[in-house]
Coordinates of C-alpha atoms and ligand atoms in Angstrom, one line a residue:
Chain A
M30 CA 124.2 41.4 67.9
P31 CA 125.7 43.0 71.0
D32 CA 123.8 46.0 71.7
K33 CA 123.6 48.8 74.2
R34 CA 119.9 49.4 73.4
L35 CA 119.0 46.2 75.1
A36 CA 119.5 47.9 78.5
V37 CA 116.1 49.3 77.9
E38 CA 113.6 47.9 80.3
P39 CA 110.0 48.7 79.4
G40 CA 107.2 48.9 81.8
P41 CA 103.7 50.1 81.6
G42 CA 103.6 53.7 80.4
A43 CA 107.1 53.7 79.1
E44 CA 107.7 55.9 76.1
R45 CA 110.7 53.6 75.4
F46 CA 108.5 51.2 73.4
S47 CA 108.9 53.6 70.5
D48 CA 112.7 53.1 70.8
L49 CA 112.3 49.4 70.8
L50 CA 110.1 49.5 67.8
S51 CA 112.7 51.7 66.0
A52 CA 115.4 49.2 66.9
V53 CA 113.2 46.4 65.3
A54 CA 112.8 48.6 62.2
Q55 CA 116.5 49.6 61.9
Y56 CA 118.4 46.6 63.1
G57 CA 115.9 43.7 63.0
D58 CA 116.6 43.6 66.7
R59 CA 115.0 40.4 68.0
Q60 CA 115.5 41.2 71.7
A61 CA 113.7 44.5 71.3
F62 CA 110.9 42.6 69.5
A63 CA 110.7 40.0 72.3
L64 CA 110.2 42.9 74.8
L65 CA 107.5 44.4 72.7
F66 CA 105.9 41.0 72.3
Q67 CA 105.9 40.3 76.1
Y68 CA 104.1 43.6 76.8
Y69 CA 101.7 43.9 73.8
A70 CA 100.8 40.3 72.8
P71 CA 98.9 39.5 76.0
R72 CA 97.0 42.8 75.8
L73 CA 96.3 42.4 72.1
K74 CA 94.8 39.0 73.0
T75 CA 92.5 40.7 75.5
Y76 CA 91.6 43.3 72.9
M77 CA 90.6 40.5 70.4
R78 CA 88.6 38.8 73.1
K79 CA 86.8 42.0 74.0
L80 CA 85.8 42.2 70.3
G81 CA 84.2 38.7 70.5
A82 CA 87.0 36.4 69.4
E83 CA 87.2 33.1 71.3
D84 CA 90.4 32.3 73.2
A85 CA 92.2 30.3 70.5
V86 CA 91.3 32.8 67.7
A87 CA 92.2 35.7 70.0
E88 CA 95.6 34.2 70.6
E89 CA 96.2 33.5 66.9
L90 CA 95.3 37.1 66.0
A91 CA 97.5 38.5 68.7
Q92 CA 100.5 36.4 67.4
E93 CA 99.7 37.4 63.8
A94 CA 99.5 41.0 64.8
M95 CA 103.0 40.8 66.4
L96 CA 104.3 39.2 63.2
A97 CA 102.8 42.1 61.3
V98 CA 104.6 44.5 63.7
W99 CA 107.9 42.8 62.8
R100 CA 107.1 42.8 59.0
K101 CA 105.9 46.4 58.9
A102 CA 108.3 47.9 61.4
A103 CA 110.1 49.9 58.7
S104 CA 106.9 51.9 58.1
F105 CA 106.8 53.0 61.8
D106 CA 107.3 56.7 62.0
P107 CA 107.9 57.9 65.5
G108 CA 107.1 61.5 64.4
R109 CA 103.5 60.4 63.6
A110 CA 102.5 58.0 66.3
N111 CA 103.8 56.4 69.4
A112 CA 104.4 52.6 69.5
G113 CA 101.1 51.8 71.2
T114 CA 99.1 53.8 68.7
W115 CA 100.9 52.2 65.8
I116 CA 100.6 48.6 67.2
F117 CA 96.9 49.3 67.9
A118 CA 96.4 50.3 64.2
I119 CA 98.2 47.1 63.0
A120 CA 96.0 44.9 65.3
R121 CA 92.8 46.7 64.3
N122 CA 93.5 46.3 60.6
L123 CA 94.5 42.7 60.9
R124 CA 91.2 41.9 62.6
I125 CA 89.3 43.6 59.9
D126 CA 91.2 41.7 57.3
M127 CA 91.1 38.2 59.0
L128 CA 87.8 38.2 60.8
R129 CA 85.6 40.6 58.8
K130 CA 87.3 39.7 55.5
E131 CA 87.2 43.3 54.4
K132 CA 89.8 45.7 53.1
R133 CA 90.8 48.6 55.3
P134 CA 90.9 51.8 53.3
E135 CA 93.8 53.9 54.6
I136 CA 95.5 57.1 53.4
D137 CA 99.0 56.9 52.0
F138 CA 101.1 59.7 53.5
D139 CA 103.3 59.7 50.4
D140 CA 100.4 60.3 48.1
P141 CA 101.0 63.4 45.9
E142 CA 97.2 64.0 46.0
L143 CA 97.3 64.3 49.8
V144 CA 96.4 67.9 50.9
P145 CA 99.3 68.7 53.2
D146 CA 99.0 70.1 56.8
P147 CA 98.6 73.9 56.7
A148 CA 101.7 74.4 58.8
P149 CA 103.8 71.3 58.8
R150 CA 104.8 70.5 62.4
A151 CA 108.2 69.4 63.4
D152 CA 108.3 65.7 64.2
E153 CA 109.2 66.4 67.8
V154 CA 106.1 68.6 68.2
M155 CA 103.8 65.9 66.9
A156 CA 105.6 63.2 68.9
T157 CA 105.1 65.3 72.1
Q158 CA 101.5 66.0 71.3
Q159 CA 100.7 62.3 70.7
S160 CA 103.0 61.0 73.4
E161 CA 101.6 58.2 75.5
S162 CA 101.7 60.2 78.7
R163 CA 99.9 63.1 77.2
V164 CA 97.2 60.9 75.7
R165 CA 96.7 59.2 79.0
A166 CA 96.6 62.5 80.9
A167 CA 94.0 63.8 78.4
M168 CA 91.9 60.7 78.7
S169 CA 92.0 60.8 82.5
G170 CA 90.3 64.2 82.2
L171 CA 87.2 62.7 80.8
S172 CA 84.1 62.0 82.9
A173 CA 83.3 58.4 83.8
E174 CA 80.4 58.4 81.4
Q175 CA 82.6 59.8 78.5
T176 CA 85.3 57.3 79.3
E177 CA 82.8 54.5 79.1
V178 CA 81.5 55.4 75.6
V179 CA 85.0 56.1 74.3
T180 CA 86.4 52.8 75.6
L181 CA 83.4 50.8 74.3
S182 CA 83.9 52.4 70.9
F183 CA 87.0 50.3 70.6
Y184 CA 85.3 47.1 71.6
E185 CA 82.2 47.1 69.4
D186 CA 82.3 45.9 65.8
T187 CA 79.2 47.9 64.9
P188 CA 78.8 51.6 65.3
H189 CA 77.2 53.3 68.2
A190 CA 73.7 51.8 68.3
E191 CA 75.2 48.7 70.0
I192 CA 76.7 50.8 72.7
A193 CA 73.4 52.6 73.3
A194 CA 71.7 49.2 73.6
R195 CA 74.4 47.9 75.9
L196 CA 74.3 50.9 78.2
K197 CA 70.5 51.2 77.9
I198 CA 70.8 54.8 77.0
P199 CA 69.5 56.6 73.9
L200 CA 71.7 56.7 70.8
G201 CA 71.6 60.5 71.0
T202 CA 73.2 60.3 74.4
V203 CA 76.0 58.1 73.2
K204 CA 76.7 60.5 70.4
S205 CA 76.6 63.6 72.6
R206 CA 79.0 62.0 75.2
L207 CA 81.3 61.0 72.4
R208 CA 81.3 64.5 71.0
L209 CA 82.0 66.1 74.3
A210 CA 84.8 63.6 74.9
M211 CA 86.4 64.4 71.5
K212 CA 86.0 68.1 72.2
R213 CA 87.9 67.7 75.5
I214 CA 90.6 65.5 73.9
R215 CA 91.0 68.0 71.1
S216 CA 91.6 70.9 73.5
E217 CA 94.0 68.8 75.6
L218 CA 96.0 67.2 72.8
G219 CA 95.1 69.3 69.9
D220 CA 96.4 72.1 67.9
D221 CA 94.9 75.3 66.8
Q222 CA 92.6 73.7 64.2
P223 CA 88.9 74.2 64.7
Chain B
M15 CA 91.5 74.7 49.9
S16 CA 90.6 72.4 52.7
A17 CA 87.2 70.9 53.4
T18 CA 84.8 72.7 55.6
C19 CA 82.1 70.1 56.0
H20 CA 83.5 67.1 57.9
P21 CA 82.3 63.6 58.8
S22 CA 80.7 63.6 62.3
D23 CA 82.8 62.7 65.4
E24 CA 80.9 59.4 65.6
L25 CA 82.0 58.5 62.1
L26 CA 85.6 59.5 62.7
V27 CA 85.7 57.5 66.0
A28 CA 84.1 54.4 64.3
Y29 CA 86.7 54.7 61.5
G30 CA 89.6 55.1 63.9
A31 CA 88.3 52.2 66.1
G32 CA 87.9 50.0 63.1
S33 CA 84.1 49.4 63.5
L34 CA 83.0 51.3 60.4
D35 CA 82.0 49.2 57.3
E36 CA 84.3 49.2 54.3
A37 CA 82.3 51.5 52.1
A38 CA 82.0 54.2 54.7
S39 CA 85.6 53.7 55.7
L40 CA 86.5 54.3 52.0
L41 CA 84.7 57.6 52.1
V42 CA 86.2 58.7 55.4
A43 CA 89.8 57.7 54.3
T44 CA 89.4 59.6 51.1
H45 CA 88.2 62.6 53.0
L46 CA 91.3 62.3 55.3
A47 CA 93.6 62.5 52.3
L48 CA 91.9 65.9 51.5
C49 CA 91.4 67.2 55.1
P50 CA 94.3 67.8 57.5
R51 CA 91.8 68.7 60.3
C52 CA 90.2 65.2 60.3
R53 CA 93.6 63.5 59.8
A54 CA 94.7 65.1 63.0
E55 CA 91.5 64.1 64.7
V56 CA 91.8 60.4 63.6
G57 CA 95.5 60.6 64.8
R58 CA 94.2 61.5 68.2
I59 CA 91.5 58.8 68.1
E60 CA 94.1 56.2 67.2
A61 CA 96.3 57.4 70.1
M62 CA 93.4 56.8 72.3
G63 CA 93.1 53.3 70.9
G64 CA 96.7 52.7 71.8
A65 CA 96.1 54.0 75.3
V66 CA 93.1 51.7 75.6
I67 CA 95.1 48.7 74.6
E68 CA 97.9 49.5 77.0
T69 CA 95.4 49.7 79.9
L70 CA 93.9 46.3 79.2
P71 CA 94.7 43.5 81.6
P72 CA 97.0 41.0 79.9
S73 CA 95.6 37.6 78.9
D74 CA 97.6 34.4 79.4
L75 CA 99.3 33.2 76.2
G76 CA 100.3 29.7 75.3
A77 CA 103.6 28.7 76.9
D78 CA 105.4 28.6 73.6
A79 CA 103.8 31.7 72.0
L80 CA 106.9 33.9 72.0
A81 CA 109.2 31.0 70.8
S82 CA 106.9 30.1 68.0
V83 CA 106.5 33.7 66.8
L84 CA 110.3 34.2 67.0
A85 CA 110.8 31.0 65.0
R86 CA 108.5 32.3 62.3
L87 CA 110.3 35.7 61.9
D88 CA 112.8 34.1 59.5
Q89 CA 110.1 32.6 57.3
L90 CA 108.3 35.8 56.6
P91 CA 108.2 36.8 53.0
G92 CA 109.7 40.3 52.6
A93 CA 107.0 41.1 50.2
P94 CA 106.9 44.8 49.3
M95 CA 103.6 46.5 49.9
P96 CA 101.6 46.8 46.7
R97 CA 101.3 50.4 45.6
S98 CA 98.1 51.8 44.2
P99 CA 98.4 52.9 40.6
V100 CA 99.0 56.6 40.2
V101 CA 97.4 56.5 36.8
A102 CA 93.7 56.4 37.6
A103 CA 92.1 59.9 37.5
P104 CA 94.3 62.8 38.4
G105 CA 92.9 64.5 41.5
L106 CA 91.7 61.3 43.2
P107 CA 93.6 60.4 46.3
S108 CA 95.0 57.0 47.1
P109 CA 92.4 55.1 49.2
L110 CA 89.9 55.7 46.4
R111 CA 92.4 54.9 43.6
D112 CA 92.7 51.4 45.1
Y113 CA 89.1 50.8 44.1
L114 CA 89.3 52.2 40.6
P115 CA 90.5 50.9 37.2
A116 CA 93.2 52.7 35.3
S117 CA 90.7 55.2 33.9
L118 CA 87.4 56.5 35.2
E119 CA 86.0 55.7 31.7
A120 CA 86.7 52.0 32.3
L121 CA 84.1 51.9 35.1
P122 CA 80.6 50.4 34.4
W123 CA 78.8 53.7 34.3
K124 CA 75.0 53.5 34.2
R125 CA 72.6 56.3 33.5
L126 CA 70.3 57.0 36.5
A127 CA 68.4 60.0 35.2
A128 CA 69.0 62.8 32.7
G129 CA 72.5 64.1 33.4
I130 CA 73.2 61.6 36.2
E131 CA 75.4 58.6 36.0
Q132 CA 76.6 56.2 38.6
A133 CA 79.3 53.5 38.9
I134 CA 79.1 51.1 41.8
L135 CA 82.5 50.5 43.4
L136 CA 81.6 48.3 46.3
Q137 CA 78.5 46.7 47.7
A138 CA 77.9 44.4 50.7
R139 CA 75.0 43.8 53.1
G140 CA 72.9 46.6 51.5
I141 CA 75.7 49.1 51.9
R142 CA 77.0 50.6 48.7
A143 CA 79.8 52.9 47.6
R144 CA 79.5 54.5 44.2
L145 CA 80.8 57.3 42.1
L146 CA 78.2 59.8 40.9
R147 CA 78.6 62.0 37.9
I148 CA 76.1 64.9 37.9
G149 CA 76.1 67.3 35.0
A150 CA 76.6 71.0 35.6
G151 CA 73.4 72.5 37.0
I152 CA 71.5 69.2 37.1
V153 CA 69.1 68.7 40.0
V154 CA 69.0 65.2 41.6
P155 CA 65.4 64.0 41.9
E156 CA 63.9 64.5 45.4
H157 CA 64.4 61.4 47.5
G158 CA 64.5 60.0 51.0
H159 CA 66.8 57.5 52.5
G160 CA 66.6 53.9 53.9
G161 CA 69.6 54.6 56.1
M162 CA 72.6 56.9 56.4
E163 CA 73.8 58.6 53.2
L164 CA 77.3 60.1 52.9
T165 CA 78.3 62.1 49.9
M166 CA 81.7 63.6 49.3
V167 CA 82.6 66.0 46.5
L168 CA 85.7 65.0 44.4
Q169 CA 85.3 67.5 41.7
G170 CA 82.9 70.4 41.0
G171 CA 80.4 71.1 43.7
F172 CA 76.7 70.9 44.7
T173 CA 74.2 72.7 46.8
D174 CA 71.9 71.0 49.2
S175 CA 69.3 72.8 51.3
G176 CA 71.2 76.0 51.1
T177 CA 74.6 74.6 52.0
G178 CA 77.3 74.5 49.3
Y179 CA 79.7 71.6 49.1
A180 CA 83.1 71.8 47.4
R181 CA 86.0 69.3 46.9
G182 CA 86.6 67.3 50.0
D183 CA 83.3 68.3 51.7
V184 CA 81.1 65.6 53.2
A185 CA 77.3 65.9 53.3
M186 CA 75.4 63.6 55.7
A187 CA 71.7 62.6 55.4
D188 CA 69.6 60.0 57.2
Q189 CA 66.1 58.6 57.3
Q190 CA 64.7 61.9 58.4
V191 CA 66.1 63.8 55.4
V192 CA 64.3 64.3 52.1
H193 CA 66.3 66.3 49.7
S194 CA 67.1 67.3 46.1
P195 CA 70.7 68.4 45.8
A196 CA 71.7 70.3 42.7
A197 CA 75.1 70.3 41.0
D198 CA 76.7 73.7 40.7
G199 CA 76.9 75.2 37.2
G200 CA 80.1 75.3 35.2
E201 CA 81.4 71.8 35.5
T202 CA 80.4 68.2 36.1
C203 CA 80.2 67.3 39.7
L204 CA 82.0 64.0 40.6
C205 CA 81.0 62.6 44.0
L206 CA 81.7 59.5 46.1
A207 CA 78.5 58.4 47.8
V208 CA 77.9 55.7 50.4
T209 CA 74.3 54.6 51.2
H210 CA 73.2 52.3 54.0
G211 CA 69.9 51.1 52.6
P212 CA 68.1 52.1 49.4
L213 CA 67.1 55.6 48.4
K214 CA 63.4 56.3 48.0
L215 CA 62.3 58.7 45.3
T216 CA 59.5 60.9 46.5
G217 CA 58.1 63.3 43.9
L218 CA 55.6 62.4 41.2
V219 CA 58.4 61.9 38.7
G220 CA 60.3 59.9 41.3
R221 CA 57.4 57.5 41.8
L222 CA 57.2 57.0 38.0
V223 CA 60.8 56.3 37.5
N224 CA 61.7 54.6 40.8
P225 CA 61.2 51.0 39.4
F226 CA 63.7 51.7 36.7
L227 CA 66.4 53.1 38.9
D228 CA 69.1 51.1 40.7
L229 CA 69.5 53.3 43.7
Ligands
ZN303 ZN1 87.5 66.9 57.6
ZN304 ZN1 70.3 61.7 49.4

């Protein structure tokens, strides 16, 4: 379909990935999907390899994750997460499903039993708070040691004892670095909640 | 009213990163449905996950990777996502409902001790998620833990070592903790509990009944 949206040229750090994902959701826009694929699929493959998948499996998981992105695009809500965050969650859940053979319990935002946010924020506010550039800026404020434990948290399939063993530091140190990192991120990105 | 006792940062990070086991993830996700504070926290953790992925160096893909994925887009079934039944028990949020039959009474409840019943929802590799029903005012026999224990209140409340826990609150105990929580008076306390490793009853009564209990 002839389309003005295709003028979008993503590059690292572009907030426009969210627009591409919305185009996939609303119009089944294949060119937008191809641009997302070219950026994310090679990185998802690296992510799967970091988590221990061998090359062929990592590639398969990356492709399956991108297929899931296409299939689930309609549930992408730019007011709740940016494209990178949403695609990360898709890839994370797919790996749990296909490699760990476990279900991934997740909340349903339409559940009537959900306790609502105390002061519902406008979509734009949330989108700004979680925007890619703000998340990156907040993370760049972490110390090298905090960045290390935070980053490793995404690459280990078992909770933090593995990280302690890998870094040859006590588990308590991993936990305190993580807590300090989260406190910092909260104050940078966060809201008024305690 | 929102929860005041939350899972630790480590648990929330492990849940957001996808490294937490299914049983503990079920408890954390159920807590998230009841706790806007932790929902926002996990949102931030997932945003960090997105940023981590975007800063990874790209791996080479097979030459035809994009073409083969594009070719498969048309063959995808447009299957609607299955919805969890809203019947189950009123007051129980959706991640938990997915693990329940249409009615709580249909669960295989087993008596553990006077006034205490359990129904196991999930068990794998020594990790168990179960529902506990503790009668009003009933005291759980004193016990220690073979690993981390997470307990979340769904209905009613309990008191443990001077701290009160109400709906949505999460209590955490580990190998160092020996305790004897007590359900509050007034109504039955319904909890979701996750244990990593068996519980060990400690008191005299505990030693006598331990062999008969499936903890
Ligand atoms: Zn919470
Ligand atoms: Zn206990």
